[in-house]
Tab-separated table of C-alpha atoms in Angstrom:
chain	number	residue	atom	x	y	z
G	24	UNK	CA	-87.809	91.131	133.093
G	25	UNK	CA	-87.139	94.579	131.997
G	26	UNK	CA	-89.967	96.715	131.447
G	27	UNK	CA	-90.763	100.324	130.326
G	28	UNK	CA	-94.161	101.473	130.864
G	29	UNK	CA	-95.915	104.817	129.682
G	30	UNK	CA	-98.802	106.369	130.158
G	31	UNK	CA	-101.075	107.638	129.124
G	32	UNK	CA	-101.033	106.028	125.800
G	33	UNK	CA	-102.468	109.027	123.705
G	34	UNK	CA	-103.472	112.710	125.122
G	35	UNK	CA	-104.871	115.286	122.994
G	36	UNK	CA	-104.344	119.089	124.461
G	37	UNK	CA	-104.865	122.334	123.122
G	38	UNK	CA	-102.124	124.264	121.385
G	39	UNK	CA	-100.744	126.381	124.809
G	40	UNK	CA	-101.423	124.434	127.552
G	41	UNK	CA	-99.084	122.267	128.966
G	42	UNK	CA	-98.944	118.419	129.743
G	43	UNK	CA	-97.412	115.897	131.426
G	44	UNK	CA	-96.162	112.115	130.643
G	45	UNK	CA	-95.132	109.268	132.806
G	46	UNK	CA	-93.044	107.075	132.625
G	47	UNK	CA	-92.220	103.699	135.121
G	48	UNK	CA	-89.755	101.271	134.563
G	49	UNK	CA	-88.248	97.827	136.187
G	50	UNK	CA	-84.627	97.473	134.598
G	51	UNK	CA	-81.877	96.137	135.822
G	52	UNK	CA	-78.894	97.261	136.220
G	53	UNK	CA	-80.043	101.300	135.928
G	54	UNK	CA	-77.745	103.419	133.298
G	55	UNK	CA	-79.123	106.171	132.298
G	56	UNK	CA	-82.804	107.118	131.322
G	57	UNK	CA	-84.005	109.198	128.051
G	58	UNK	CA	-86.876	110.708	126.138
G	59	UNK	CA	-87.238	110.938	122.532
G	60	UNK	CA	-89.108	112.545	120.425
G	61	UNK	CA	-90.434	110.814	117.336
G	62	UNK	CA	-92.109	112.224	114.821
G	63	UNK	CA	-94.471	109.879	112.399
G	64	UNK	CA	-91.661	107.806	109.972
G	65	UNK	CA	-88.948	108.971	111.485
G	66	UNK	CA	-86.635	108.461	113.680
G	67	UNK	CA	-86.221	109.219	117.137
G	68	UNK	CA	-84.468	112.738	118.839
G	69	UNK	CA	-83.362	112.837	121.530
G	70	UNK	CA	-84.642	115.473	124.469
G	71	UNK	CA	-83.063	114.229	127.446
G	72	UNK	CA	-80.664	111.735	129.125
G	73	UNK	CA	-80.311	111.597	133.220
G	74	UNK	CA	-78.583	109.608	135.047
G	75	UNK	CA	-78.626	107.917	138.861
G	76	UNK	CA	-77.537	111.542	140.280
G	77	UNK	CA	-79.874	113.654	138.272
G	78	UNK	CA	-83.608	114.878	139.061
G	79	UNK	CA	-84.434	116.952	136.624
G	80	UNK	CA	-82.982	118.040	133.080
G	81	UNK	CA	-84.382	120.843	130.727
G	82	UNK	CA	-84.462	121.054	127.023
G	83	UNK	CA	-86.353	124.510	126.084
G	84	UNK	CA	-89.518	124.001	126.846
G	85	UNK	CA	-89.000	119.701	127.821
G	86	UNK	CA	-88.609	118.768	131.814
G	87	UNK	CA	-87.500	115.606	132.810
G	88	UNK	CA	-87.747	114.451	136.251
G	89	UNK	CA	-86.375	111.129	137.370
G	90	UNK	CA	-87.103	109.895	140.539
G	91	UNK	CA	-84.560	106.658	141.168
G	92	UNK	CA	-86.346	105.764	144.186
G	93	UNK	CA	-89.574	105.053	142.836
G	94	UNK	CA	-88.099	104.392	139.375
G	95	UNK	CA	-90.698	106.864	137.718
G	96	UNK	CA	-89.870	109.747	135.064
G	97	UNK	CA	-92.251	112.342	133.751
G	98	UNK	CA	-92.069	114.612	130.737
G	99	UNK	CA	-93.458	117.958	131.157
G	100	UNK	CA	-93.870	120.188	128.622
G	101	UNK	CA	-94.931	124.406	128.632
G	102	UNK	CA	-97.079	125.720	126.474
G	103	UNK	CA	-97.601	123.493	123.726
G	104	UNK	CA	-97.190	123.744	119.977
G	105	UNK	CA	-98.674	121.971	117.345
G	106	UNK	CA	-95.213	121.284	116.653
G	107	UNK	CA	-95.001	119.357	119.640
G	108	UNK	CA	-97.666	116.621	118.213
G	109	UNK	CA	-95.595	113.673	117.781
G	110	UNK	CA	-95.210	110.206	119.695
G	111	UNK	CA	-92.556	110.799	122.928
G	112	UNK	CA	-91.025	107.314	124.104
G	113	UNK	CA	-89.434	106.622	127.495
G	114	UNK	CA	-85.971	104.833	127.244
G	115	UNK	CA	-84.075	103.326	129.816
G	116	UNK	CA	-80.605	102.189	129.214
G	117	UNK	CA	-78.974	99.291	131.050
G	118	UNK	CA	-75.663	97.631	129.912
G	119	UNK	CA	-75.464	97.742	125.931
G	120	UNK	CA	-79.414	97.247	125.995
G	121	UNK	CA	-81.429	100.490	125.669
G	122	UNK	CA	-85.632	99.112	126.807
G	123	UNK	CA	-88.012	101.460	125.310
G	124	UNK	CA	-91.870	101.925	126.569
G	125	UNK	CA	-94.265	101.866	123.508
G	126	UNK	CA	-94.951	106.049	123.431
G	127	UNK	CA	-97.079	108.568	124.310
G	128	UNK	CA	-99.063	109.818	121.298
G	129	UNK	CA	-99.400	113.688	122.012
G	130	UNK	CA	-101.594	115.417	119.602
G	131	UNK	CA	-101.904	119.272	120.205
G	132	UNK	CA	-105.016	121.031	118.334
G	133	UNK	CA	-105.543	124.537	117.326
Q	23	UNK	CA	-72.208	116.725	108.453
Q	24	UNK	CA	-74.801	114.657	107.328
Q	25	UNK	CA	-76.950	112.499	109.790
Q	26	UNK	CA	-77.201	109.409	109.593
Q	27	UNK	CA	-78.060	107.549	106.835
Q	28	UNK	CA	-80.154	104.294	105.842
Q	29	UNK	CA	-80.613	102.647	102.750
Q	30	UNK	CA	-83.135	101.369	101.587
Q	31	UNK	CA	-86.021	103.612	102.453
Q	32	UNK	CA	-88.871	101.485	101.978
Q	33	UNK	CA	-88.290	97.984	100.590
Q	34	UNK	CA	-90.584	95.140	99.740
Q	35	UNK	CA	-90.053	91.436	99.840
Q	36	UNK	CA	-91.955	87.660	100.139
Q	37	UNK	CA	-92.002	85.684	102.794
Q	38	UNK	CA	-88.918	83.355	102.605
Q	39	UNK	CA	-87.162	85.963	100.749
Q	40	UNK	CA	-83.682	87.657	102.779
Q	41	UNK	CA	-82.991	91.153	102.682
Q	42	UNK	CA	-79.666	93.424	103.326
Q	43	UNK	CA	-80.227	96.836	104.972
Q	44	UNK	CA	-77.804	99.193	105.105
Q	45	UNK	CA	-76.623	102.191	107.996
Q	46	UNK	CA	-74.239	105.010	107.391
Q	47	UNK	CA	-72.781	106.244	110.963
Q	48	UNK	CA	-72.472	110.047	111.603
Q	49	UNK	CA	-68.741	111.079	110.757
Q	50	UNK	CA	-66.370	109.802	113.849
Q	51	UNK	CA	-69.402	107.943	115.050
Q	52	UNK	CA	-67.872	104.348	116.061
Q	53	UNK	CA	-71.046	102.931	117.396
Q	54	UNK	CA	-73.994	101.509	115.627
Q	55	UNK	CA	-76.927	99.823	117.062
Q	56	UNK	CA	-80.056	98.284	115.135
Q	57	UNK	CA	-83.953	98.682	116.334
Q	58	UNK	CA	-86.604	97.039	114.943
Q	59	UNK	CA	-90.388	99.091	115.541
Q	60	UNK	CA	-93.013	97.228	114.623
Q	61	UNK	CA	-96.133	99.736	114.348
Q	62	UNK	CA	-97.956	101.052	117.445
Q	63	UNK	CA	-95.073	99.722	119.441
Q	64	UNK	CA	-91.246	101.518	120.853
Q	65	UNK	CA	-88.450	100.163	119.536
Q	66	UNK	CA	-87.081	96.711	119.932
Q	67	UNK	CA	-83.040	96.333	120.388
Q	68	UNK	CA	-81.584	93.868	117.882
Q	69	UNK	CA	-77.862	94.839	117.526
Q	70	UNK	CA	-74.962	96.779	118.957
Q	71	UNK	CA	-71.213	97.357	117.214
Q	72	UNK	CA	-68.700	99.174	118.279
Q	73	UNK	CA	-65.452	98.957	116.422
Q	74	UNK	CA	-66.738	96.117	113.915
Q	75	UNK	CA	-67.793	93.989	117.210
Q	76	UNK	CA	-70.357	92.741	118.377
Q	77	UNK	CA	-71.155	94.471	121.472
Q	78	UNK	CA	-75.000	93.199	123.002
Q	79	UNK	CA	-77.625	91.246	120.807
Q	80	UNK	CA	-81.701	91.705	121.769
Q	81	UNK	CA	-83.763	88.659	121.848
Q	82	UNK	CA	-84.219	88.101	118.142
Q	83	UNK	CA	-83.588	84.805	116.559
Q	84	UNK	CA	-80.624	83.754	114.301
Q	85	UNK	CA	-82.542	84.994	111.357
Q	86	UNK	CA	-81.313	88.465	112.014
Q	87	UNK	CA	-77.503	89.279	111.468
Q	88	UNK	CA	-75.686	92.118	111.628
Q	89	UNK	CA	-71.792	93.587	110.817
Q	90	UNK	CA	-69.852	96.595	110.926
Q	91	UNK	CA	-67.279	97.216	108.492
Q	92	UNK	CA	-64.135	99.393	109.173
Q	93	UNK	CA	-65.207	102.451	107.997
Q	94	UNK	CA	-68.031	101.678	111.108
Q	95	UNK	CA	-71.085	101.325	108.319
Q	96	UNK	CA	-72.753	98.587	108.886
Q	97	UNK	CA	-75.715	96.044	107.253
Q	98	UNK	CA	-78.476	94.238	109.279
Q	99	UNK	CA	-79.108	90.901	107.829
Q	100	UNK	CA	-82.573	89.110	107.972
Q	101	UNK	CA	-83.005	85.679	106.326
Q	102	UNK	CA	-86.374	83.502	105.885
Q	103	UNK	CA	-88.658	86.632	106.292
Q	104	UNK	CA	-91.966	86.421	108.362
Q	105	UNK	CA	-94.695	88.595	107.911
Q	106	UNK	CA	-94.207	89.247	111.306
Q	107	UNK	CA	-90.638	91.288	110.271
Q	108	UNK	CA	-92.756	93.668	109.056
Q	109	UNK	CA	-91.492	96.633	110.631
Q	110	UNK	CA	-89.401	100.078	110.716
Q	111	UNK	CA	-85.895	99.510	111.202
Q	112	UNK	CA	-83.921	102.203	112.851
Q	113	UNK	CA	-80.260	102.508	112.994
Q	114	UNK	CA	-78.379	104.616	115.760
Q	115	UNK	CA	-74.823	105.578	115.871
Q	116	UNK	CA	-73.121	107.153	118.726
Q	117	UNK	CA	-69.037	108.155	119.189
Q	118	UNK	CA	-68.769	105.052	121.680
Q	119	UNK	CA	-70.932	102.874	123.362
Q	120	UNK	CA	-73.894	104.867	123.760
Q	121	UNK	CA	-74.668	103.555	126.839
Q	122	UNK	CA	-73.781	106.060	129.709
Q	123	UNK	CA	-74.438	109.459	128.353
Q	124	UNK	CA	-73.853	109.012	124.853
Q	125	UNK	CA	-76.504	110.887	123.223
Q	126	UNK	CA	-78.087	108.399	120.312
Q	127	UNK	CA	-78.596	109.893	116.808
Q	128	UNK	CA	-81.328	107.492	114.406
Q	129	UNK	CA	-81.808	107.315	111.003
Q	130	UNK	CA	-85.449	107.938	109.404
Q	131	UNK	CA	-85.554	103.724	109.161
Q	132	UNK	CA	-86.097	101.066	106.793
Q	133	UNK	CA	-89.681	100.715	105.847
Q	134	UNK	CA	-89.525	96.993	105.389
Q	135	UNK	CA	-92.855	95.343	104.139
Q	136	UNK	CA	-93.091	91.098	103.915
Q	137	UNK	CA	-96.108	90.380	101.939
């Protein structure tokens, strides 16, 4: 069974510091994987999409890693901003099917 | 160009009761997939279209239909409603596939409420 799982599940951090989020997945046949950022009641944007090949993939101040082997991702992001609070969701696509983990909820405080 | 589009933005309706929701691509977009997010929870794939076929279906019973029309909008279909359909409802279009390295663009959703 394909499966998407994130942790941790919420993370609160202080507006500047940075954090990370992981990401482990079981799916079968491997496409491509993504991050998203969705913000409450809307819909998801895009950050990043790697594929096989790729290790790492910046969007400003969003790093993805991917490591294939291990079939783990993380999401790093610099120096937060209370922008940034929002819920970021793993996605890994295989075939037509795109298998999303349930989210990190980030909040970022003053 | 405008994003892309769905209609209604909230909607309420009965258990029993079948409801039409609507997705407007992104211009040239030929690709339209359906999501269902029930709260606390990622996304759920129902649908893909590409070029008014069907493409891949998620496990969701026959209750929930879908089409794309030739200008590549498209409706999701639900019939009988649970209260467990109560969810967001996100539509995605992409220029092809958006499987490989298509990047996905999503609607704000379709607040749909069964009471």
């Amino acid at each position: 069974k394909n499966q998407v799982e994130q942790s941790p599940q919420s993370l609160i951090i202080l507006e500047g510091k940075n954090c990370t989020l992981q990401c482990n997945y079981t799916v079968s046949p491997f496409s491509n994987l993504r991050w998203y950022k969705q913000d409450t009641g809307r819909g998801p944007v895009s950050l990043t999409i790697m594929t096989f090949s790729e290790n790492t993939k910046s969007n400003g101040r969003y790093t993805a890693t991917l490591d294939a082997d291990t079939k783990q991702s993380s999401l790093h992001i610099t120096a937060s901003q209370l922008s940034d609070s929002a819920s970021y969701i793993c996605v890994v696509s295989a075939t037509y099917a795109l298998n999303f983990g349930k989210g990190t909820s980030l909040l970022v405080t003053p | 160009d405008a994003g892309v589009t769905q209609s209604p933005t909230h909607l309420i309706k009965t258990r029993g009761q079948q409801v039409t929701l609507r997705c407007s691509p992104i211009s040239g977009h030929k690709s339209v997939s359906w999501y269902q997010q029930v709260l606390g929870q990622g996304p759920q794939f129902i649908f893909q279209y590409y070029e008014k076929e069907e493409r891949g279906r998620g496990n969701f019973p026959d209750r929930f239909s879908a089409r794309q029309f030739p200008n590549y909008s498209s409706e999701l279909n639900v019939n009988a409603l649970l209260l467990g359909d109560s969810a967001l409802y996100l539509c995605a279009s992409s220029l092809q596939t958006g499987t490989i390295n298509e990047k996905l663009f999503f609607g704000s959703g379709t607040q749909l409420s069964v009471l």
